[in-house]
Short mmCIF file of C-alpha atoms and ligand atoms in Angstrom, two decimals:
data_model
loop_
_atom_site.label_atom_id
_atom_site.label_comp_id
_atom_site.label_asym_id
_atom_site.label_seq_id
_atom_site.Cartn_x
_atom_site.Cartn_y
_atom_site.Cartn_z
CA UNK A 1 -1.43 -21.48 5.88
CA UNK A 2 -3.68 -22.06 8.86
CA UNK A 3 -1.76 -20.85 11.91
CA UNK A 4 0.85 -18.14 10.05
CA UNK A 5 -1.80 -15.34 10.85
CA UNK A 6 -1.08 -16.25 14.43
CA UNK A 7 3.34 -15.66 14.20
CA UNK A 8 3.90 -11.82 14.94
CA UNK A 9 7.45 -10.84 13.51
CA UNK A 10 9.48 -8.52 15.01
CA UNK A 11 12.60 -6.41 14.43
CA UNK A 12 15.47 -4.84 16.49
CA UNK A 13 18.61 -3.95 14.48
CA UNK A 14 22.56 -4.06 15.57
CA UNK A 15 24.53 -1.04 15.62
CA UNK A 16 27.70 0.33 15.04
CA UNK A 17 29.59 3.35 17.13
CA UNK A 18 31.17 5.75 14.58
CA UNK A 19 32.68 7.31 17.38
CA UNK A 20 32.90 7.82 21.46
CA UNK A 21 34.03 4.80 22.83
CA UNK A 22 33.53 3.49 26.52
CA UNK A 23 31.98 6.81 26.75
CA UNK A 24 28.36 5.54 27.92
CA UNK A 25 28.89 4.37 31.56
CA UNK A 26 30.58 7.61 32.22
CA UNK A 27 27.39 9.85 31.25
CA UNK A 28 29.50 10.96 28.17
CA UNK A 29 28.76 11.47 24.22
CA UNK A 30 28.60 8.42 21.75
CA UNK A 31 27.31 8.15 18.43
CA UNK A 32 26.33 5.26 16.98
CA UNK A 33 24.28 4.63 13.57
CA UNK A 34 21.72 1.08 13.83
CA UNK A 35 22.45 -1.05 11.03
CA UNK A 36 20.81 -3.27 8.37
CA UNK A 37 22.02 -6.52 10.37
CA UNK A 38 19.97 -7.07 13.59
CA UNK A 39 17.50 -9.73 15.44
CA UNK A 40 14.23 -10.86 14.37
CA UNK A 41 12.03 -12.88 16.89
CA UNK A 42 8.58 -14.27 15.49
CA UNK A 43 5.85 -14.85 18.34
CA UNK A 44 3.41 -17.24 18.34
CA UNK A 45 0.79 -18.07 21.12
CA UNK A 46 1.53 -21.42 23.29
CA UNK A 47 -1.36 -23.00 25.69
CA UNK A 48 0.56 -24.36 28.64
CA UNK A 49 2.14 -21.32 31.05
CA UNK A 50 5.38 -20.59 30.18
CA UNK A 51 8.29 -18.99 28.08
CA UNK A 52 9.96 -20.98 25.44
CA UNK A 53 12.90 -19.88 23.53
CA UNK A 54 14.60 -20.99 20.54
CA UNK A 55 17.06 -19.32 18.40
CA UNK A 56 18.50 -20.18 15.12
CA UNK A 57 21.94 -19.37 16.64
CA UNK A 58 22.11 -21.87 19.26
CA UNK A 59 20.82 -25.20 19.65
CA UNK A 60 18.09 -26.39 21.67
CA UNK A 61 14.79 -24.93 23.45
CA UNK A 62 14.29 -23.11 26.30
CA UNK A 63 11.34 -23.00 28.41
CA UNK A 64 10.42 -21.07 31.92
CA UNK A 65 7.39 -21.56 33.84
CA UNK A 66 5.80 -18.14 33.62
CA UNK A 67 5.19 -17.87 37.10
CA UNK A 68 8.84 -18.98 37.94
CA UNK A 69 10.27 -15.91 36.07
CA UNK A 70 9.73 -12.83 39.07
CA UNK A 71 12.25 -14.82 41.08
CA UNK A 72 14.74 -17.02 38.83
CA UNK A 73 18.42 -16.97 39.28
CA UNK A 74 20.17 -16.19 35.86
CA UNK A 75 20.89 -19.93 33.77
CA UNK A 76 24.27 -18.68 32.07
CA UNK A 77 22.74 -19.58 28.84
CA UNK A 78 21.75 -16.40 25.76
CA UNK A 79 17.84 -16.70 27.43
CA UNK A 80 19.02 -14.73 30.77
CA UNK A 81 18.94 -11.58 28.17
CA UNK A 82 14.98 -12.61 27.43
CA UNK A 83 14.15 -13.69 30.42
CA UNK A 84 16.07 -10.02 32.03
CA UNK A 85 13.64 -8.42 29.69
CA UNK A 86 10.47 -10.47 31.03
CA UNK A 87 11.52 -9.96 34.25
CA UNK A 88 11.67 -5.68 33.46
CA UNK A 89 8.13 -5.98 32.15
CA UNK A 90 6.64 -8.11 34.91
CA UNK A 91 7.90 -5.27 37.52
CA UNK A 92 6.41 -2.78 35.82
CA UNK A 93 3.10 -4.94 36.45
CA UNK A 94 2.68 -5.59 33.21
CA UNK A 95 1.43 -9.47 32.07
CA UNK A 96 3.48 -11.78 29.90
CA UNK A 97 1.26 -13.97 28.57
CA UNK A 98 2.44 -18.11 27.46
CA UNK A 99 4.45 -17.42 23.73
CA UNK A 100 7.30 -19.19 22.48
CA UNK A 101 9.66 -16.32 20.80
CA UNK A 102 11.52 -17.69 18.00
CA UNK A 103 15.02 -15.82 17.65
CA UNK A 104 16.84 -15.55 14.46
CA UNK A 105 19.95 -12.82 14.05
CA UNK A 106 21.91 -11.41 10.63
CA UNK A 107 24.06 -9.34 13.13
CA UNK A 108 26.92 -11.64 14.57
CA UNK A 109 26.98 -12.30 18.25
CA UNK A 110 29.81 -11.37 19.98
CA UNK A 111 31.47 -8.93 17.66
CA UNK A 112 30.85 -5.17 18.97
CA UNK A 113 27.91 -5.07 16.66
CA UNK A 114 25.58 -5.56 19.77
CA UNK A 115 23.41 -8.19 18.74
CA UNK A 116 22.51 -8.55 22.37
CA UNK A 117 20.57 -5.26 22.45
CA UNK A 118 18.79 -6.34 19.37
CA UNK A 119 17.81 -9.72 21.22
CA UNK A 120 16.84 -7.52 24.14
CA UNK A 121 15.01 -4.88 22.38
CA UNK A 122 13.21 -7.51 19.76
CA UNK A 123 12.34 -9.90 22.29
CA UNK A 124 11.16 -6.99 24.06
CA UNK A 125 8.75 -5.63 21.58
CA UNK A 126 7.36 -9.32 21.27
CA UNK A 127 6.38 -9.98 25.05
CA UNK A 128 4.84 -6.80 24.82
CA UNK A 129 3.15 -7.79 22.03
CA UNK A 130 1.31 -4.43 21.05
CA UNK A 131 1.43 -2.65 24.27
CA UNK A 132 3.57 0.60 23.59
CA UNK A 133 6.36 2.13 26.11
CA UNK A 134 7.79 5.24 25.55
CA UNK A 135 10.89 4.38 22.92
CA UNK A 136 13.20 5.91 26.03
CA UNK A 137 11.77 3.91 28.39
CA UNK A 138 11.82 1.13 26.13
CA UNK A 139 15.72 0.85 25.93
CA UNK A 140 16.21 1.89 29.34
CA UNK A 141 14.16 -1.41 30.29
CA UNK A 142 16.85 -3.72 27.86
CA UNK A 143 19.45 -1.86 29.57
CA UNK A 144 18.43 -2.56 32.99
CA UNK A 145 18.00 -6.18 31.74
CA UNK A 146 21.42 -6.53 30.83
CA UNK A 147 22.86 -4.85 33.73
CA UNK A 148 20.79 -6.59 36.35
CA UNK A 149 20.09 -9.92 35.32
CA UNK A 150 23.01 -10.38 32.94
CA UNK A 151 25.42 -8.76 34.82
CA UNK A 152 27.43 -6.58 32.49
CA UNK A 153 27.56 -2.65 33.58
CA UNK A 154 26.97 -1.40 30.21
CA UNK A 155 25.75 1.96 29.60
CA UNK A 156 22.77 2.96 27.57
CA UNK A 157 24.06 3.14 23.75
CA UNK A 158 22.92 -0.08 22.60
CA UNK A 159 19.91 -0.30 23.39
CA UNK A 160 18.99 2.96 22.90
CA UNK A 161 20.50 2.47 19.12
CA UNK A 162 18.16 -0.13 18.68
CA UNK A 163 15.34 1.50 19.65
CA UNK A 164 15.80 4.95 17.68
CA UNK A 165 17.87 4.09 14.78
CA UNK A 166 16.84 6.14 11.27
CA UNK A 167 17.57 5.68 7.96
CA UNK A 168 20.59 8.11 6.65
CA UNK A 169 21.32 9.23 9.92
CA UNK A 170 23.52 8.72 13.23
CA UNK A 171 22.54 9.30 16.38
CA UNK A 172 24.42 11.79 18.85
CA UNK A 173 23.41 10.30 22.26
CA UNK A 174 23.91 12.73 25.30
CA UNK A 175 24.24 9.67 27.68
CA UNK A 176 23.82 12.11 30.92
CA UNK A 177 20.55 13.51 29.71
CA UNK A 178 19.79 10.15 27.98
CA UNK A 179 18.36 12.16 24.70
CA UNK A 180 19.66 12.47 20.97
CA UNK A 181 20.29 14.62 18.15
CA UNK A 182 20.34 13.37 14.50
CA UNK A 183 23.49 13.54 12.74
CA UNK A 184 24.06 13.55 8.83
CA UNK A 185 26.54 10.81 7.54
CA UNK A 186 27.73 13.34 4.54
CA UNK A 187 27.89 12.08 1.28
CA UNK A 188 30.89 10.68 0.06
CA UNK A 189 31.31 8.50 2.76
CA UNK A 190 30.46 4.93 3.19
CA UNK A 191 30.55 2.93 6.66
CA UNK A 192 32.29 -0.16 5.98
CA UNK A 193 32.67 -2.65 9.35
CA UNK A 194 35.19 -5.28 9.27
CA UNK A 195 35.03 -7.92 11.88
CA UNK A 196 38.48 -9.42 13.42
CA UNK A 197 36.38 -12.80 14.19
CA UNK A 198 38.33 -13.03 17.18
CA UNK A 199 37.00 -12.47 20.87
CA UNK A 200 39.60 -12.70 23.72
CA UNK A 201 38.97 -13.98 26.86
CA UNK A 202 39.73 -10.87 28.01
CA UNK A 203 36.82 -9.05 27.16
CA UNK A 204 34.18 -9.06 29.99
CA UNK A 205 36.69 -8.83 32.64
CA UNK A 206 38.69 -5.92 31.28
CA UNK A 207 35.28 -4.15 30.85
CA UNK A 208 33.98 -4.20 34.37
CA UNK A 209 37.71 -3.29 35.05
CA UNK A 210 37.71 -0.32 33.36
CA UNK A 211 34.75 0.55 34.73
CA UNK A 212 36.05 0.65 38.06
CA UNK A 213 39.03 2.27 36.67
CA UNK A 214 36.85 5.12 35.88
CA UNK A 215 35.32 5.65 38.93
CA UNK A 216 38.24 5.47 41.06
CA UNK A 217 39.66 8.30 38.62
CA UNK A 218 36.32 10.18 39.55
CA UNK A 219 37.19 9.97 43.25
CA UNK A 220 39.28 12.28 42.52
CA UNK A 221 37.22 14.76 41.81
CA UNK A 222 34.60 15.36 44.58
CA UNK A 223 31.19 16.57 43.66
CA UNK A 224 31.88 16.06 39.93
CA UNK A 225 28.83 13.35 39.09
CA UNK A 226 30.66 11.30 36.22
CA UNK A 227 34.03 11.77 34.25
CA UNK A 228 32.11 14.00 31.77
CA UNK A 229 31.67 16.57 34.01
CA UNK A 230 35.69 16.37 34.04
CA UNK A 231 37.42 19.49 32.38
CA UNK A 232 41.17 18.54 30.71
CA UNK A 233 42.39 21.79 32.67
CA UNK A 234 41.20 20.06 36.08
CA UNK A 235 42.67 16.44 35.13
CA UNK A 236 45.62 17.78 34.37
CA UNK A 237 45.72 19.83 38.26
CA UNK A 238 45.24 16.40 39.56
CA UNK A 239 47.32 14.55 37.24
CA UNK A 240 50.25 14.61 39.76
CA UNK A 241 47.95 12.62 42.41
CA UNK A 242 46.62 10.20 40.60
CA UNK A 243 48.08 6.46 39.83
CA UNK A 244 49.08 6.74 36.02
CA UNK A 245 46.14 4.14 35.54
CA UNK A 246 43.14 6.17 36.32
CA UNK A 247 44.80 9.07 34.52
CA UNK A 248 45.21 7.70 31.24
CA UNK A 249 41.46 6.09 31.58
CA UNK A 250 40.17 9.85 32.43
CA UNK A 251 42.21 11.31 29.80
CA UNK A 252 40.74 9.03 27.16
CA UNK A 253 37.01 9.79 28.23
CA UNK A 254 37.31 14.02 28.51
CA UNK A 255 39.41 13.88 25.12
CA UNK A 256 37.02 10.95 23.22
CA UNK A 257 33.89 13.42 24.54
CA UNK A 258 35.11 16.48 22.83
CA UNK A 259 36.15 14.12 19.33
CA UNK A 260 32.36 12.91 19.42
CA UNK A 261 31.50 16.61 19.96
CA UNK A 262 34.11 17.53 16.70
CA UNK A 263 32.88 14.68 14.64
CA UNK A 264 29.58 15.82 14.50
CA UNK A 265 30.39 19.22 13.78
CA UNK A 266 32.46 17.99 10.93
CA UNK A 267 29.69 15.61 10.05
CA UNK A 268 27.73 18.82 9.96
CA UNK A 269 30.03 20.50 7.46
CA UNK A 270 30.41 17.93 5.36
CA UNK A 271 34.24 17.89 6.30
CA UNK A 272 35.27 13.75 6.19
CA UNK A 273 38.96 14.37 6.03
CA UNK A 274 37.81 15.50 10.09
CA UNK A 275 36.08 12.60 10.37
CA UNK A 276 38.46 10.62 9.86
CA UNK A 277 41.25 11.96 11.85
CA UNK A 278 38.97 12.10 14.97
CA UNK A 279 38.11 8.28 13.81
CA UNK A 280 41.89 7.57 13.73
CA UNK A 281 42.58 9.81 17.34
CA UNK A 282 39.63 7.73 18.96
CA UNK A 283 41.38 4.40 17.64
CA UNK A 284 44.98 5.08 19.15
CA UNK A 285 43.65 6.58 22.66
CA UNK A 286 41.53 3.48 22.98
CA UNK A 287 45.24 1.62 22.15
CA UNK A 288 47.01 3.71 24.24
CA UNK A 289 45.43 5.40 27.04
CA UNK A 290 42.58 2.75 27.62
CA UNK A 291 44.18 0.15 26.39
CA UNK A 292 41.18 -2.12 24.85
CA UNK A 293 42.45 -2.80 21.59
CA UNK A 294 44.31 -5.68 20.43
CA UNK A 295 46.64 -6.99 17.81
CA UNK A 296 44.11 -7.94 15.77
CA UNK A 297 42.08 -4.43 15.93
CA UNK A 298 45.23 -2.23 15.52
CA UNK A 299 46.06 -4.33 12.02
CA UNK A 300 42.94 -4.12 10.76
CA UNK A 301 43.17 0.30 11.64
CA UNK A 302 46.96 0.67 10.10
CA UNK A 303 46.38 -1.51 7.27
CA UNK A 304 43.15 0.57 6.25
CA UNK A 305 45.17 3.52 7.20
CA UNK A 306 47.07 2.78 4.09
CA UNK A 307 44.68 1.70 1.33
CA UNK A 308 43.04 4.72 -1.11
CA UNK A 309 39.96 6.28 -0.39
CA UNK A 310 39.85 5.50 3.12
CA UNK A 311 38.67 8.65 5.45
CA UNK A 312 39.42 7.06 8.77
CA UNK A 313 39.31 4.13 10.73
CA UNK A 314 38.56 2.76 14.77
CA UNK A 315 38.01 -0.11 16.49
CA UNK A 316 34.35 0.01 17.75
CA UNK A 317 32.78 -1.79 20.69
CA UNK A 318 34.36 -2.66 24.01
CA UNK A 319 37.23 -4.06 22.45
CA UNK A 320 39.56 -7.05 22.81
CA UNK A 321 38.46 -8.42 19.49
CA UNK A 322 35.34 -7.31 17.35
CA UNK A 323 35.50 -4.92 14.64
CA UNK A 324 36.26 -1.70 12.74
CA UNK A 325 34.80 1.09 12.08
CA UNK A 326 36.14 2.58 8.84
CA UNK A 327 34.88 5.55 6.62
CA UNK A 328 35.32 5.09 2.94
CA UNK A 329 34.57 6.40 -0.38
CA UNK A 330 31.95 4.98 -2.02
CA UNK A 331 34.06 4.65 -5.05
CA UNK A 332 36.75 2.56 -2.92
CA UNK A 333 34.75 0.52 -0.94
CA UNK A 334 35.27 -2.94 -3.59
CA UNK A 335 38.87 -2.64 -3.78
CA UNK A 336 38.88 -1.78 -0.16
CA UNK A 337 36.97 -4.72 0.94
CA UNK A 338 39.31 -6.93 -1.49
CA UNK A 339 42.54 -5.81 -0.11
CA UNK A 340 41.86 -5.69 3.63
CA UNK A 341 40.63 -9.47 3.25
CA UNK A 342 43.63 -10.47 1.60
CA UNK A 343 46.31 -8.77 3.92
CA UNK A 344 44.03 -10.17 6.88
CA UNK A 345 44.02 -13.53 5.79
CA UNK A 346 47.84 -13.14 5.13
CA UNK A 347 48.68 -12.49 8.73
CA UNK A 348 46.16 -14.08 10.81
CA UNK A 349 44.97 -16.57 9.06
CA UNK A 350 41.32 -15.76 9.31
CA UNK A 351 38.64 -14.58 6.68
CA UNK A 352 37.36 -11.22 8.07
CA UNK A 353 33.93 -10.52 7.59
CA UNK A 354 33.21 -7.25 5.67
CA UNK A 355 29.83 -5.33 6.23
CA UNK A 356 28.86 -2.40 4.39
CA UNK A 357 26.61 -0.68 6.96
CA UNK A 358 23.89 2.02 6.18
CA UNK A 359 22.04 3.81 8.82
CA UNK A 360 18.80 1.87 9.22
CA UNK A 361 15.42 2.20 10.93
CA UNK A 362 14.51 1.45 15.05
CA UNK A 363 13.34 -1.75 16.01
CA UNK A 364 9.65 -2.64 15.47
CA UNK A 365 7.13 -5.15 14.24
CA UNK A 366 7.57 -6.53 10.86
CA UNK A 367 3.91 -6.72 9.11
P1 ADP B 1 27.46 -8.23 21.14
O1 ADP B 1 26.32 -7.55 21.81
O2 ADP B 1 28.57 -7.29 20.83
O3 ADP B 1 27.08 -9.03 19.96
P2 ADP B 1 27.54 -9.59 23.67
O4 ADP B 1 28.56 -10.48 24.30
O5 ADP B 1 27.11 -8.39 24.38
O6 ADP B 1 28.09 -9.26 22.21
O7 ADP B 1 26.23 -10.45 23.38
C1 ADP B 1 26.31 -11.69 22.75
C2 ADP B 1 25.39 -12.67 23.46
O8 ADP B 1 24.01 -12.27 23.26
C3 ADP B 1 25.45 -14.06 22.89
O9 ADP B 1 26.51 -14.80 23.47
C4 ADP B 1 24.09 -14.63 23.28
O10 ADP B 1 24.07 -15.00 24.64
C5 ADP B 1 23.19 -13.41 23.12
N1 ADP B 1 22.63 -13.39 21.75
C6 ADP B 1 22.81 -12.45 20.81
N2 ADP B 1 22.16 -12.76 19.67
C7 ADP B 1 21.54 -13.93 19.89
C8 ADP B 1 20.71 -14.78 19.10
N3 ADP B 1 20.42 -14.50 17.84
N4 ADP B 1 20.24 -15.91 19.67
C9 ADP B 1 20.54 -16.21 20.95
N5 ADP B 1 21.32 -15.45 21.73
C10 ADP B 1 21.82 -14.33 21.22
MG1 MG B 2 26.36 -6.58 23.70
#
């Protein structure tokens, strides 16, 4: 097929947080597993100067002068997460040379799964078309293109995710030293994501709130760097000071630190009835304490609370809609999937999307 030689495929995957949630921006412990969904963008060659984007998700193309890029204001459309990225390699003084970057995505936008750090970290790997970062710097680049140019504060999990994923494995990020350990996912245990297929408004507002929530709790602790330097013996000396709000945000991120800090240990030992629990902790403080969850979420986490063979179960992601987390047996993942889609459906009238997720390779070109 004359011209197919010249399309260079590649692949970022999605990921899923088992555990440590809202964790990242607050130099904490998360640890998510990449998935089998992500984002594929194919790369061809163009001759006139410029970026052009399509994706099979959204209709239309896209296309920036090249030489426009270094200074454009963000459009509000999915390319500002591209053109973020472009703009990350061009101030490194790297070239982008004219391509049109086709985008296609098995991971759902919008629902927790972060299919925008697979667009960033795929789209990434195909303007640098061959030219190798370091994998760290790599996902620090997506992140600053999502922060800066897209405007969300998030942390470094995603990205990073994407860019170090392996097979059979999760990935204990150390978001303060910005390095990993790998994590067993013992047998037995299956990670099964059901998606709520709802997104409320909510979402991107409450995130940058809690944000600031966070580091107006940190105020109160001078010369502590970020809420995981925070002891639970010190929070509680200053509990009496602080504005309930703050508190309960603090509380959640020194408590969810030492359950991502458990959960590996008990990954370690093979131990998923601790697994789960700590899943099931981590779900209700996220309800409670840092109140991110919704309706939707906490049905989805007490109904799979009550089926057989089910080890534990969260709500992962920022929140406000999205999905679950939930650790199965193997043996109990078809009746699982059955039931939870029926008693969904029931009460919200929605078909949930059921993923069965297994820890899958970093992003990188598809030969
Ligand atoms: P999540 O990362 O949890 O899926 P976000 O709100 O962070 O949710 O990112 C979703 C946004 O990322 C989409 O609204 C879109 O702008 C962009 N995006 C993700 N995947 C694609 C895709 N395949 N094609 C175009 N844009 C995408
Ligand atoms: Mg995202």
């Amino acid at each position: 097929m004359a011209g197919a030689a010249r399309v260079k495929h590649y692949h970022a995957p999605g990921r899923v947080n088992l555990i440590g949630e809202h964790t990242d921006y607050n130099g904490g412990f998360v640890m998510p597993i990449a998935i089998g969904l992500g984002c594929d963008v194919r790369r061809s060659a163009i001759r006139k100067k410029e970026l052009r984007l399509v994706s099979a998700q959204f209709p239309g193309e896209l296309a920036y002068p090249l030489a426009a890029i270094p200074s454009m204001e963000k459009t509000g459309t999915w390319a500002d997460y591209v053109l973020g990225v472009a703009r990350e390699i061009l101030a490194l003084g790297m070239e982008i040379k004219p391509a049109k970057l086709a985008v296609d995505a098995t991971v759902p936008t919008g629902s927790g799964l972060s299919s925008s750090a697979a667009l960033e970290v795929s789209s990434a790997l195909a303007l640098l078309d061959g030219r190798e970062l370091p994998k760290v710097e790599l996902a620090r680049l997506c992140q600053r293109a999502e922060r800066d140019f897209v405007g969300l504060p998030c942390g470094i999990m995603d990205q990073y995710a994407a860019v170090h994923g392996e097979a059979h494995r999760a990935i204990m990020l150390d978001c303060r030293s910005v390095t990993h350990q790998l994590v067993p996912i013992p047998e037995g245990a299956e990670v099964v994501v059901v998606n709520t297929m709802v997104k409320h408004e909510l979402g991107s507002s409450a995130y940058r709130q809690r944000v600031a929530e966070c580091q107006e709790a940190l105020s109160h602790f001078p010369g502590k760097a970020a809420l995981r330097d925070v002891t639970l013996a010190e929070l509680e000396r200053a509990a009496a000071k602080m504005a309930e709000t703050p508190l309960a945000r603090a509380r959640h991120n020194i408590l969810e630190n030492l359950r991502v800090e458990g959960f590996h240990r008990a990954a370690v030992d093979g131990d998923l009835a601790a697994m789960g629990k700590l899943m099931v902790e981590s779900h209700r403080s996220l309800q409670h304490d840092y109140e991110v969850s919704c309706a939707e979420l906490d049905f989805l986490v007490d109904t799979a609370l009550t089926l057989d063979g089910v080890h534990g179960a969260r709500m992962t992601g920022g929140g406000f809609g999205g999905c679950t987390v939930n650790l199965a047996e193997p043996g109990s993942v078809d009746a699982f999937e059955r039931e939870i889609k029926a008693r969904y459906q029931a009460r919200w009238g929605l078909n949930p999307a059921v993923y069965r997720c297994t820890p899958s390779a970093g992003a990188g070109r598809v030969e």
